[in-house]
Amino acid sequence: MSPFILRSIWLRILVVLALSIVIWWFIAYLNGLLIGEEYSRASHFIIAVMTTILTMFLLQTTLKIDKIQWKHLGHRTFKKNISSFSLGFSLWLIPAAMGTIICLVLGWSEIILNTTINNLLFSILILFITVFLIEALPEEFIFRGYIYRYLNGVFPHWVTILLQSLMFSLFAFSIGAMYSVEQLQFTPGFAIILGVFRSISGTMWISIGFHVGMMTATQILGPVHGHFEVNGMMTLQFFAFILLPSIVGATVLSFIYHNHNWGKIEPLELHK
C-alpha cells in the first residue's frame, strides 16, 4: 500500500472521529437546553432522533466523497440486517436472562419492582427505541462500521479490533462518558467485544443488537427511571450482562462463521 493511500485512510478515520465528537458535543448542548437536570422521556427521544440523523448525514457525506457504498461497511439488505440484529440481540438476551436468574437465586443480587407491568413494558419499549437511536445505531455505524472497515484495509482483524477500541475509548473520554473508574474499565472492553462480533460476522448489525440489548437493560434498572430497586448491581452487570453474553456470543458466532480469518486484511479501494 502506497504512503499516499495510507495517509488518506488515516485522514478519513481521524476526520470522522473528530466530527463524531463534535456531533456528540452538540447533542450534549441540546440535551442541556431541552432536558436540563430533570429526565424527560420525550426530550430524550427527540435528542436520540437528532443523533441518528446527524450521524447518518456525516457518514453519507463521507461515503459519497469516497465513492464507497454502505455495503462496504457491513451494511446488507434490510432482511439480512434485521436477521443479524435479531441474532445479536438474542446473543445478549438469552445468556443475560440466565445470568440474572443465577444472580438472584444465589443471592448475589436483588431486584425489587416498584411499578406496574404495563408501565414497565411501555417504558422499556420507549427506552429500547431511544437507546437504539442515540447510542447503538450511530456508535456502531461509526466505530464498527466506518472506522472498523477503513482500519481493516490496513491492519488484520485482530489489530483492527484493538485500534477501534482505542478510538472508541478516546471518543467516550472526549464526550465525558468515561466519568468513573467503572466506566474506564468497562468502555474499552465493551468496544473489544463489539469489535469481535463485527469481525467474526462481517456486519455491525449483530453488534447493534447486542449493544441495544445490554444498554437498555442497564438503563431501565437505573434509579433515573424509578422502576426498580437493585442491590448488587455491579455483580449483575458484570456477570449477567457482560461476561456470560460475551462468552456465549463469541462462541456461537465462531461456530456460525467458522472460516473467519483473524489475520486477514481486506483492502478497500479508495478514489484519490
C-alpha positions as protocol buffer text, in pm:
chain_id: "A"
residue {
  index: 1
  type: MET
  ca { x: 0 y: 0 z: 0 }
}
residue {
  index: 2
  type: SER
  ca { x: 137 y: 340 z: -102 }
}
residue {
  index: 3
  type: PRO
  ca { x: 213 y: 603 z: 163 }
}
residue {
  index: 4
  type: PHE
  ca { x: -46 y: 831 z: -1 }
}
residue {
  index: 5
  type: ILE
  ca { x: -327 y: 575 z: 39 }
}
residue {
  index: 6
  type: LEU
  ca { x: -219 y: 503 z: 397 }
}
residue {
  index: 7
  type: ARG
  ca { x: -224 y: 874 z: 487 }
}
residue {
  index: 8
  type: SER
  ca { x: -557 y: 909 z: 309 }
}
residue {
  index: 9
  type: ILE
  ca { x: -713 y: 630 z: 514 }
}
residue {
  index: 10
  type: TRP
  ca { x: -585 y: 770 z: 845 }
}
residue {
  index: 11
  type: LEU
  ca { x: -705 y: 1118 z: 748 }
}
residue {
  index: 12
  type: ARG
  ca { x: -1055 y: 986 z: 675 }
}
residue {
  index: 13
  type: ILE
  ca { x: -1066 y: 796 z: 1004 }
}
residue {
  index: 14
  type: LEU
  ca { x: -948 y: 1091 z: 1213 }
}
residue {
  index: 15
  type: VAL
  ca { x: -1185 y: 1334 z: 1041 }
}
residue {
  index: 16
  type: VAL
  ca { x: -1485 y: 1109 z: 1105 }
}
residue {
  index: 17
  type: LEU
  ca { x: -1372 y: 1055 z: 1465 }
}
residue {
  index: 18
  type: ALA
  ca { x: -1332 y: 1431 z: 1523 }
}
residue {
  index: 19
  type: LEU
  ca { x: -1665 y: 1519 z: 1361 }
}
residue {
  index: 20
  type: SER
  ca { x: -1837 y: 1245 z: 1564 }
}
residue {
  index: 21
  type: ILE
  ca { x: -1707 y: 1404 z: 1882 }
}
residue {
  index: 22
  type: VAL
  ca { x: -1838 y: 1743 z: 1763 }
}
residue {
  index: 23
  type: ILE
  ca { x: -2180 y: 1590 z: 1695 }
}
residue {
  index: 24
  type: TRP
  ca { x: -2198 y: 1446 z: 2047 }
}
residue {
  index: 25
  type: TRP
  ca { x: -2085 y: 1778 z: 2198 }
}
residue {
  index: 26
  type: PHE
  ca { x: -2363 y: 1950 z: 2005 }
}
residue {
  index: 27
  type: ILE
  ca { x: -2614 y: 1686 z: 2119 }
}
residue {
  index: 28
  type: ALA
  ca { x: -2500 y: 1732 z: 2480 }
}
residue {
  index: 29
  type: TYR
  ca { x: -2557 y: 2107 z: 2443 }
}
residue {
  index: 30
  type: LEU
  ca { x: -2909 y: 2048 z: 2308 }
}
residue {
  index: 31
  type: ASN
  ca { x: -2969 y: 1794 z: 2582 }
}
residue {
  index: 32
  type: GLY
  ca { x: -2889 y: 2061 z: 2841 }
}
residue {
  index: 33
  type: LEU
  ca { x: -3131 y: 2302 z: 2676 }
}
residue {
  index: 34
  type: LEU
  ca { x: -3420 y: 2058 z: 2633 }
}
residue {
  index: 35
  type: ILE
  ca { x: -3384 y: 1831 z: 2934 }
}
residue {
  index: 36
  type: GLY
  ca { x: -3166 y: 2008 z: 3190 }
}
residue {
  index: 37
  type: GLU
  ca { x: -3134 y: 1837 z: 3524 }
}
residue {
  index: 38
  type: GLU
  ca { x: -3467 y: 1651 z: 3512 }
}
residue {
  index: 39
  type: TYR
  ca { x: -3509 y: 1344 z: 3291 }
}
residue {
  index: 40
  type: SER
  ca { x: -3774 y: 1374 z: 3019 }
}
residue {
  index: 41
  type: ARG
  ca { x: -3869 y: 1070 z: 2813 }
}
residue {
  index: 42
  type: ALA
  ca { x: -3997 y: 1279 z: 2520 }
}
residue {
  index: 43
  type: SER
  ca { x: -3695 y: 1511 z: 2510 }
}
residue {
  index: 44
  type: HIS
  ca { x: -3459 y: 1217 z: 2535 }
}
residue {
  index: 45
  type: PHE
  ca { x: -3632 y: 1059 z: 2235 }
}
residue {
  index: 46
  type: ILE
  ca { x: -3604 y: 1379 z: 2029 }
}
residue {
  index: 47
  type: ILE
  ca { x: -3233 y: 1401 z: 2111 }
}
residue {
  index: 48
  type: ALA
  ca { x: -3193 y: 1038 z: 2004 }
}
residue {
  index: 49
  type: VAL
  ca { x: -3356 y: 1101 z: 1666 }
}
residue {
  index: 50
  type: MET
  ca { x: -3130 y: 1401 z: 1606 }
}
residue {
  index: 51
  type: THR
  ca { x: -2821 y: 1198 z: 1696 }
}
residue {
  index: 52
  type: THR
  ca { x: -2903 y: 935 z: 1437 }
}
residue {
  index: 53
  type: ILE
  ca { x: -2988 y: 1193 z: 1170 }
}
residue {
  index: 54
  type: LEU
  ca { x: -2661 y: 1383 z: 1218 }
}
residue {
  index: 55
  type: THR
  ca { x: -2458 y: 1061 z: 1224 }
}
residue {
  index: 56
  type: MET
  ca { x: -2617 y: 926 z: 907 }
}
residue {
  index: 57
  type: PHE
  ca { x: -2565 y: 1261 z: 736 }
}
residue {
  index: 58
  type: LEU
  ca { x: -2196 y: 1256 z: 832 }
}
residue {
  index: 59
  type: LEU
  ca { x: -2144 y: 904 z: 703 }
}
residue {
  index: 60
  type: GLN
  ca { x: -2348 y: 953 z: 388 }
}
residue {
  index: 61
  type: THR
  ca { x: -2147 y: 1263 z: 302 }
}
residue {
  index: 62
  type: THR
  ca { x: -1818 y: 1086 z: 372 }
}
residue {
  index: 63
  type: LEU
  ca { x: -1910 y: 779 z: 168 }
}
residue {
  index: 64
  type: LYS
  ca { x: -2024 y: 996 z: -121 }
}
residue {
  index: 65
  type: ILE
  ca { x: -1691 y: 1181 z: -121 }
}
residue {
  index: 66
  type: ASP
  ca { x: -1503 y: 850 z: -101 }
}
residue {
  index: 67
  type: LYS
  ca { x: -1734 y: 690 z: -361 }
}
residue {
  index: 68
  type: ILE
  ca { x: -1782 y: 393 z: -126 }
}
residue {
  index: 69
  type: GLN
  ca { x: -2113 y: 210 z: -78 }
}
residue {
  index: 70
  type: TRP
  ca { x: -2280 y: 129 z: 252 }
}
residue {
  index: 71
  type: LYS
  ca { x: -2234 y: -243 z: 190 }
}
residue {
  index: 72
  type: HIS
  ca { x: -1859 y: -199 z: 226 }
}
residue {
  index: 73
  type: LEU
  ca { x: -1913 y: -105 z: 592 }
}
residue {
  index: 74
  type: GLY
  ca { x: -2104 y: -425 z: 671 }
}
residue {
  index: 75
  type: HIS
  ca { x: -2450 y: -292 z: 586 }
}
residue {
  index: 76
  type: ARG
  ca { x: -2656 y: -551 z: 397 }
}
residue {
  index: 77
  type: THR
  ca { x: -3013 y: -582 z: 270 }
}
residue {
  index: 78
  type: PHE
  ca { x: -3299 y: -494 z: 504 }
}
residue {
  index: 79
  type: LYS
  ca { x: -3382 y: -862 z: 558 }
}
residue {
  index: 80
  type: LYS
  ca { x: -3022 y: -955 z: 639 }
}
residue {
  index: 81
  type: ASN
  ca { x: -2981 y: -656 z: 869 }
}
residue {
  index: 82
  type: ILE
  ca { x: -3293 y: -748 z: 1065 }
}
residue {
  index: 83
  type: SER
  ca { x: -3174 y: -1109 z: 1089 }
}
residue {
  index: 84
  type: SER
  ca { x: -2830 y: -1000 z: 1211 }
}
residue {
  index: 85
  type: PHE
  ca { x: -2979 y: -753 z: 1458 }
}
residue {
  index: 86
  type: SER
  ca { x: -3209 y: -1022 z: 1598 }
}
residue {
  index: 87
  type: LEU
  ca { x: -2919 y: -1263 z: 1634 }
}
residue {
  index: 88
  type: GLY
  ca { x: -2708 y: -1003 z: 1814 }
}
residue {
  index: 89
  type: PHE
  ca { x: -2995 y: -913 z: 2046 }
}
residue {
  index: 90
  type: SER
  ca { x: -3064 y: -1282 z: 2121 }
}
residue {
  index: 91
  type: LEU
  ca { x: -2696 y: -1345 z: 2191 }
}
residue {
  index: 92
  type: TRP
  ca { x: -2724 y: -1086 z: 2464 }
}
residue {
  index: 93
  type: LEU
  ca { x: -3077 y: -1154 z: 2592 }
}
residue {
  index: 94
  type: ILE
  ca { x: -3069 y: -1529 z: 2646 }
}
residue {
  index: 95
  type: PRO
  ca { x: -2737 y: -1552 z: 2838 }
}
residue {
  index: 96
  type: ALA
  ca { x: -2823 y: -1231 z: 3027 }
}
residue {
  index: 97
  type: ALA
  ca { x: -3157 y: -1376 z: 3139 }
}
residue {
  index: 98
  type: MET
  ca { x: -2987 y: -1694 z: 3257 }
}
residue {
  index: 99
  type: GLY
  ca { x: -2717 y: -1493 z: 3433 }
}
residue {
  index: 100
  type: THR
  ca { x: -2977 y: -1275 z: 3605 }
}
residue {
  index: 101
  type: ILE
  ca { x: -3158 y: -1584 z: 3735 }
}
residue {
  index: 102
  type: ILE
  ca { x: -2829 y: -1722 z: 3868 }
}
residue {
  index: 103
  type: CYS
  ca { x: -2751 y: -1392 z: 4045 }
}
residue {
  index: 104
  type: LEU
  ca { x: -3096 y: -1380 z: 4205 }
}
residue {
  index: 105
  type: VAL
  ca { x: -3101 y: -1747 z: 4311 }
}
residue {
  index: 106
  type: LEU
  ca { x: -2752 y: -1732 z: 4462 }
}
residue {
  index: 107
  type: GLY
  ca { x: -2829 y: -1405 z: 4639 }
}
residue {
  index: 108
  type: TRP
  ca { x: -2563 y: -1207 z: 4456 }
}
residue {
  index: 109
  type: SER
  ca { x: -2823 y: -950 z: 4351 }
}
residue {
  index: 110
  type: GLU
  ca { x: -3174 y: -843 z: 4443 }
}
residue {
  index: 111
  type: ILE
  ca { x: -3429 y: -671 z: 4217 }
}
residue {
  index: 112
  type: ILE
  ca { x: -3747 y: -512 z: 4354 }
}
residue {
  index: 113
  type: LEU
  ca { x: -4015 y: -394 z: 4110 }
}
residue {
  index: 114
  type: ASN
  ca { x: -4174 y: -58 z: 4202 }
}
residue {
  index: 115
  type: THR
  ca { x: -4420 y: -14 z: 3914 }
}
residue {
  index: 116
  type: THR
  ca { x: -4694 y: -191 z: 3721 }
}
residue {
  index: 117
  type: ILE
  ca { x: -4612 y: -436 z: 3444 }
}
residue {
  index: 118
  type: ASN
  ca { x: -4791 y: -228 z: 3181 }
}
residue {
  index: 119
  type: ASN
  ca { x: -4599 y: 86 z: 3277 }
}
residue {
  index: 120
  type: LEU
  ca { x: -4273 y: -107 z: 3281 }
}
residue {
  index: 121
  type: LEU
  ca { x: -4329 y: -261 z: 2937 }
}
residue {
  index: 122
  type: PHE
  ca { x: -4416 y: 76 z: 2785 }
}
residue {
  index: 123
  type: SER
  ca { x: -4109 y: 234 z: 2942 }
}
residue {
  index: 124
  type: ILE
  ca { x: -3886 y: -49 z: 2813 }
}
residue {
  index: 125
  type: LEU
  ca { x: -4024 y: -8 z: 2461 }
}
residue {
  index: 126
  type: ILE
  ca { x: -3959 y: 368 z: 2452 }
}
residue {
  index: 127
  type: LEU
  ca { x: -3616 y: 327 z: 2608 }
}
residue {
  index: 128
  type: PHE
  ca { x: -3528 y: 47 z: 2364 }
}
residue {
  index: 129
  type: ILE
  ca { x: -3603 y: 271 z: 2066 }
}
residue {
  index: 130
  type: THR
  ca { x: -3424 y: 566 z: 2227 }
}
residue {
  index: 131
  type: VAL
  ca { x: -3110 y: 365 z: 2306 }
}
residue {
  index: 132
  type: PHE
  ca { x: -3114 y: 226 z: 1953 }
}
residue {
  index: 133
  type: LEU
  ca { x: -3120 y: 578 z: 1805 }
}
residue {
  index: 134
  type: ILE
  ca { x: -2895 y: 765 z: 2048 }
}
residue {
  index: 135
  type: GLU
  ca { x: -2629 y: 501 z: 2117 }
}
residue {
  index: 136
  type: ALA
  ca { x: -2635 y: 165 z: 1943 }
}
residue {
  index: 137
  type: LEU
  ca { x: -2701 y: 258 z: 1580 }
}
residue {
  index: 138
  type: PRO
  ca { x: -2488 y: 575 z: 1548 }
}
residue {
  index: 139
  type: GLU
  ca { x: -2195 y: 445 z: 1756 }
}
residue {
  index: 140
  type: GLU
  ca { x: -2185 y: 110 z: 1579 }
}
residue {
  index: 141
  type: PHE
  ca { x: -2213 y: 263 z: 1233 }
}
residue {
  index: 142
  type: ILE
  ca { x: -1923 y: 494 z: 1312 }
}
residue {
  index: 143
  type: PHE
  ca { x: -1687 y: 263 z: 1503 }
}
residue {
  index: 144
  type: ARG
  ca { x: -1777 y: -94 z: 1400 }
}
residue {
  index: 145
  type: GLY
  ca { x: -1887 y: 26 z: 1057 }
}
residue {
  index: 146
  type: TYR
  ca { x: -1685 y: 308 z: 904 }
}
residue {
  index: 147
  type: ILE
  ca { x: -1377 y: 316 z: 1126 }
}
residue {
  index: 148
  type: TYR
  ca { x: -1351 y: -62 z: 1150 }
}
residue {
  index: 149
  type: ARG
  ca { x: -1375 y: -107 z: 774 }
}
residue {
  index: 150
  type: TYR
  ca { x: -1112 y: 153 z: 696 }
}
residue {
  index: 151
  type: LEU
  ca { x: -874 y: 21 z: 961 }
}
residue {
  index: 152
  type: ASN
  ca { x: -918 y: -331 z: 827 }
}
residue {
  index: 153
  type: GLY
  ca { x: -800 y: -206 z: 491 }
}
residue {
  index: 154
  type: VAL
  ca { x: -457 y: -160 z: 652 }
}
residue {
  index: 155
  type: PHE
  ca { x: -446 y: -395 z: 951 }
}
residue {
  index: 156
  type: PRO
  ca { x: -559 y: -755 z: 1015 }
}
residue {
  index: 157
  type: HIS
  ca { x: -882 y: -809 z: 1207 }
}
residue {
  index: 158
  type: TRP
  ca { x: -721 y: -865 z: 1546 }
}
residue {
  index: 159
  type: VAL
  ca { x: -524 y: -538 z: 1525 }
}
residue {
  index: 160
  type: THR
  ca { x: -829 y: -356 z: 1392 }
}
residue {
  index: 161
  type: ILE
  ca { x: -1032 y: -469 z: 1693 }
}
residue {
  index: 162
  type: LEU
  ca { x: -775 y: -321 z: 1932 }
}
residue {
  index: 163
  type: LEU
  ca { x: -740 y: 6 z: 1739 }
}
residue {
  index: 164
  type: GLN
  ca { x: -1114 y: 67 z: 1709 }
}
residue {
  index: 165
  type: SER
  ca { x: -1147 y: 0 z: 2082 }
}
residue {
  index: 166
  type: LEU
  ca { x: -879 y: 262 z: 2150 }
}
residue {
  index: 167
  type: MET
  ca { x: -1060 y: 514 z: 1928 }
}
residue {
  index: 168
  type: PHE
  ca { x: -1395 y: 436 z: 2087 }
}
residue {
  index: 169
  type: SER
  ca { x: -1241 y: 494 z: 2430 }
}
residue {
  index: 170
  type: LEU
  ca { x: -1094 y: 825 z: 2312 }
}
residue {
  index: 171
  type: PHE
  ca { x: -1436 y: 920 z: 2180 }
}
residue {
  index: 172
  type: ALA
  ca { x: -1604 y: 826 z: 2509 }
}
residue {
  index: 173
  type: PHE
  ca { x: -1347 y: 1025 z: 2708 }
}
residue {
  index: 174
  type: SER
  ca { x: -1385 y: 1329 z: 2480 }
}
residue {
  index: 175
  type: ILE
  ca { x: -1764 y: 1342 z: 2523 }
}
residue {
  index: 176
  type: GLY
  ca { x: -1748 y: 1290 z: 2901 }
}
residue {
  index: 177
  type: ALA
  ca { x: -1876 y: 931 z: 2902 }
}
residue {
  index: 178
  type: MET
  ca { x: -1576 y: 795 z: 3096 }
}
residue {
  index: 179
  type: TYR
  ca { x: -1660 y: 971 z: 3419 }
}
residue {
  index: 180
  type: SER
  ca { x: -1566 y: 698 z: 3668 }
}
residue {
  index: 181
  type: VAL
  ca { x: -1324 y: 412 z: 3728 }
}
residue {
  index: 182
  type: GLU
  ca { x: -1603 y: 169 z: 3640 }
}
residue {
  index: 183
  type: GLN
  ca { x: -1655 y: 335 z: 3301 }
}
residue {
  index: 184
  type: LEU
  ca { x: -1279 y: 343 z: 3243 }
}
residue {
  index: 185
  type: GLN
  ca { x: -1274 y: -33 z: 3294 }
}
residue {
  index: 186
  type: PHE
  ca { x: -1595 y: -102 z: 3102 }
}
residue {
  index: 187
  type: THR
  ca { x: -1564 y: 105 z: 2783 }
}
residue {
  index: 188
  type: PRO
  ca { x: -1251 y: -45 z: 2620 }
}
residue {
  index: 189
  type: GLY
  ca { x: -1366 y: -400 z: 2699 }
}
residue {
  index: 190
  type: PHE
  ca { x: -1715 y: -335 z: 2563 }
}
residue {
  index: 191
  type: ALA
  ca { x: -1566 y: -196 z: 2242 }
}
residue {
  index: 192
  type: ILE
  ca { x: -1346 y: -505 z: 2204 }
}
residue {
  index: 193
  type: ILE
  ca { x: -1647 y: -735 z: 2248 }
}
residue {
  index: 194
  type: LEU
  ca { x: -1845 y: -543 z: 1987 }
}
residue {
  index: 195
  type: GLY
  ca { x: -1542 y: -539 z: 1758 }
}
residue {
  index: 196
  type: VAL
  ca { x: -1505 y: -918 z: 1790 }
}
residue {
  index: 197
  type: PHE
  ca { x: -1870 y: -966 z: 1693 }
}
residue {
  index: 198
  type: ARG
  ca { x: -1827 y: -729 z: 1398 }
}
residue {
  index: 199
  type: SER
  ca { x: -1510 y: -904 z: 1289 }
}
residue {
  index: 200
  type: ILE
  ca { x: -1648 y: -1258 z: 1300 }
}
residue {
  index: 201
  type: SER
  ca { x: -1983 y: -1179 z: 1137 }
}
residue {
  index: 202
  type: GLY
  ca { x: -1873 y: -913 z: 888 }
}
residue {
  index: 203
  type: THR
  ca { x: -2163 y: -686 z: 983 }
}
residue {
  index: 204
  type: MET
  ca { x: -2214 y: -423 z: 1252 }
}
residue {
  index: 205
  type: TRP
  ca { x: -2584 y: -515 z: 1284 }
}
residue {
  index: 206
  type: ILE
  ca { x: -2502 y: -802 z: 1521 }
}
residue {
  index: 207
  type: SER
  ca { x: -2309 y: -561 z: 1743 }
}
residue {
  index: 208
  type: ILE
  ca { x: -2601 y: -314 z: 1720 }
}
residue {
  index: 209
  type: GLY
  ca { x: -2842 y: -580 z: 1852 }
}
residue {
  index: 210
  type: PHE
  ca { x: -2605 y: -676 z: 2133 }
}
residue {
  index: 211
  type: HIS
  ca { x: -2537 y: -311 z: 2217 }
}
residue {
  index: 212
  type: VAL
  ca { x: -2901 y: -204 z: 2237 }
}
residue {
  index: 213
  type: GLY
  ca { x: -2996 y: -507 z: 2446 }
}
residue {
  index: 214
  type: MET
  ca { x: -2733 y: -453 z: 2713 }
}
residue {
  index: 215
  type: MET
  ca { x: -2767 y: -77 z: 2741 }
}
residue {
  index: 216
  type: THR
  ca { x: -3148 y: -86 z: 2753 }
}
residue {
  index: 217
  type: ALA
  ca { x: -3142 y: -337 z: 3039 }
}
residue {
  index: 218
  type: THR
  ca { x: -2872 y: -147 z: 3227 }
}
residue {
  index: 219
  type: GLN
  ca { x: -3053 y: 185 z: 3199 }
}
residue {
  index: 220
  type: ILE
  ca { x: -3404 y: 58 z: 3278 }
}
residue {
  index: 221
  type: LEU
  ca { x: -3271 y: -81 z: 3607 }
}
residue {
  index: 222
  type: GLY
  ca { x: -3115 y: 254 z: 3697 }
}
residue {
  index: 223
  type: PRO
  ca { x: -3261 y: 499 z: 3950 }
}
residue {
  index: 224
  type: VAL
  ca { x: -3345 y: 761 z: 3682 }
}
residue {
  index: 225
  type: HIS
  ca { x: -3647 y: 561 z: 3564 }
}
residue {
  index: 226
  type: GLY
  ca { x: -3759 y: 466 z: 3915 }
}
residue {
  index: 227
  type: HIS
  ca { x: -3896 y: 124 z: 3819 }
}
residue {
  index: 228
  type: PHE
  ca { x: -3661 y: -89 z: 4029 }
}
residue {
  index: 229
  type: GLU
  ca { x: -3455 y: -102 z: 4344 }
}
residue {
  index: 230
  type: VAL
  ca { x: -3144 y: -307 z: 4273 }
}
residue {
  index: 231
  type: ASN
  ca { x: -2891 y: -443 z: 4518 }
}
residue {
  index: 232
  type: GLY
  ca { x: -2571 y: -591 z: 4380 }
}
residue {
  index: 233
  type: MET
  ca { x: -2595 y: -402 z: 4051 }
}
residue {
  index: 234
  type: MET
  ca { x: -2222 y: -426 z: 3980 }
}
residue {
  index: 235
  type: THR
  ca { x: -2227 y: -805 z: 4009 }
}
residue {
  index: 236
  type: LEU
  ca { x: -2539 y: -826 z: 3793 }
}
residue {
  index: 237
  type: GLN
  ca { x: -2386 y: -608 z: 3524 }
}
residue {
  index: 238
  type: PHE
  ca { x: -2051 y: -786 z: 3515 }
}
residue {
  index: 239
  type: PHE
  ca { x: -2168 y: -1147 z: 3537 }
}
residue {
  index: 240
  type: ALA
  ca { x: -2512 y: -1147 z: 3373 }
}
residue {
  index: 241
  type: PHE
  ca { x: -2498 y: -851 z: 3135 }
}
residue {
  index: 242
  type: ILE
  ca { x: -2136 y: -866 z: 3016 }
}
residue {
  index: 243
  type: LEU
  ca { x: -1942 y: -1185 z: 3096 }
}
residue {
  index: 244
  type: LEU
  ca { x: -2192 y: -1458 z: 3003 }
}
residue {
  index: 245
  type: PRO
  ca { x: -2331 y: -1289 z: 2690 }
}
residue {
  index: 246
  type: SER
  ca { x: -1980 y: -1210 z: 2566 }
}
residue {
  index: 247
  type: ILE
  ca { x: -1857 y: -1567 z: 2607 }
}
residue {
  index: 248
  type: VAL
  ca { x: -2172 y: -1722 z: 2463 }
}
residue {
  index: 249
  type: GLY
  ca { x: -2191 y: -1469 z: 2180 }
}
residue {
  index: 250
  type: ALA
  ca { x: -1831 y: -1514 z: 2068 }
}
residue {
  index: 251
  type: THR
  ca { x: -1864 y: -1894 z: 2090 }
}
residue {
  index: 252
  type: VAL
  ca { x: -2188 y: -1910 z: 1890 }
}
residue {
  index: 253
  type: LEU
  ca { x: -2061 y: -1672 z: 1621 }
}
residue {
  index: 254
  type: SER
  ca { x: -1737 y: -1870 z: 1592 }
}
residue {
  index: 255
  type: PHE
  ca { x: -1943 y: -2180 z: 1509 }
}
residue {
  index: 256
  type: ILE
  ca { x: -2163 y: -1994 z: 1261 }
}
residue {
  index: 257
  type: TYR
  ca { x: -1871 y: -1819 z: 1088 }
}
residue {
  index: 258
  type: HIS
  ca { x: -1612 y: -2092 z: 1137 }
}
residue {
  index: 259
  type: ASN
  ca { x: -1400 y: -1984 z: 838 }
}
residue {
  index: 260
  type: HIS
  ca { x: -1319 y: -1644 z: 983 }
}
residue {
  index: 261
  type: ASN
  ca { x: -952 y: -1547 z: 943 }
}
residue {
  index: 262
  type: TRP
  ca { x: -831 y: -1319 z: 1223 }
}
residue {
  index: 263
  type: GLY
  ca { x: -517 y: -1225 z: 1032 }
}
residue {
  index: 264
  type: LYS
  ca { x: -692 y: -1117 z: 711 }
}
residue {
  index: 265
  type: ILE
  ca { x: -655 y: -766 z: 573 }
}
residue {
  index: 266
  type: GLU
  ca { x: -939 y: -656 z: 345 }
}
residue {
  index: 267
  type: PRO
  ca { x: -812 y: -379 z: 114 }
}
residue {
  index: 268
  type: LEU
  ca { x: -1057 y: -101 z: 37 }
}
residue {
  index: 269
  type: GLU
  ca { x: -1027 y: 73 z: -297 }
}
residue {
  index: 270
  type: LEU
  ca { x: -1028 y: 448 z: -249 }
}
residue {
  index: 271
  type: HIS
  ca { x: -1062 y: 721 z: -506 }
}
residue {
  index: 272
  type: LYS
  ca { x: -797 y: 993 z: -489 }
}
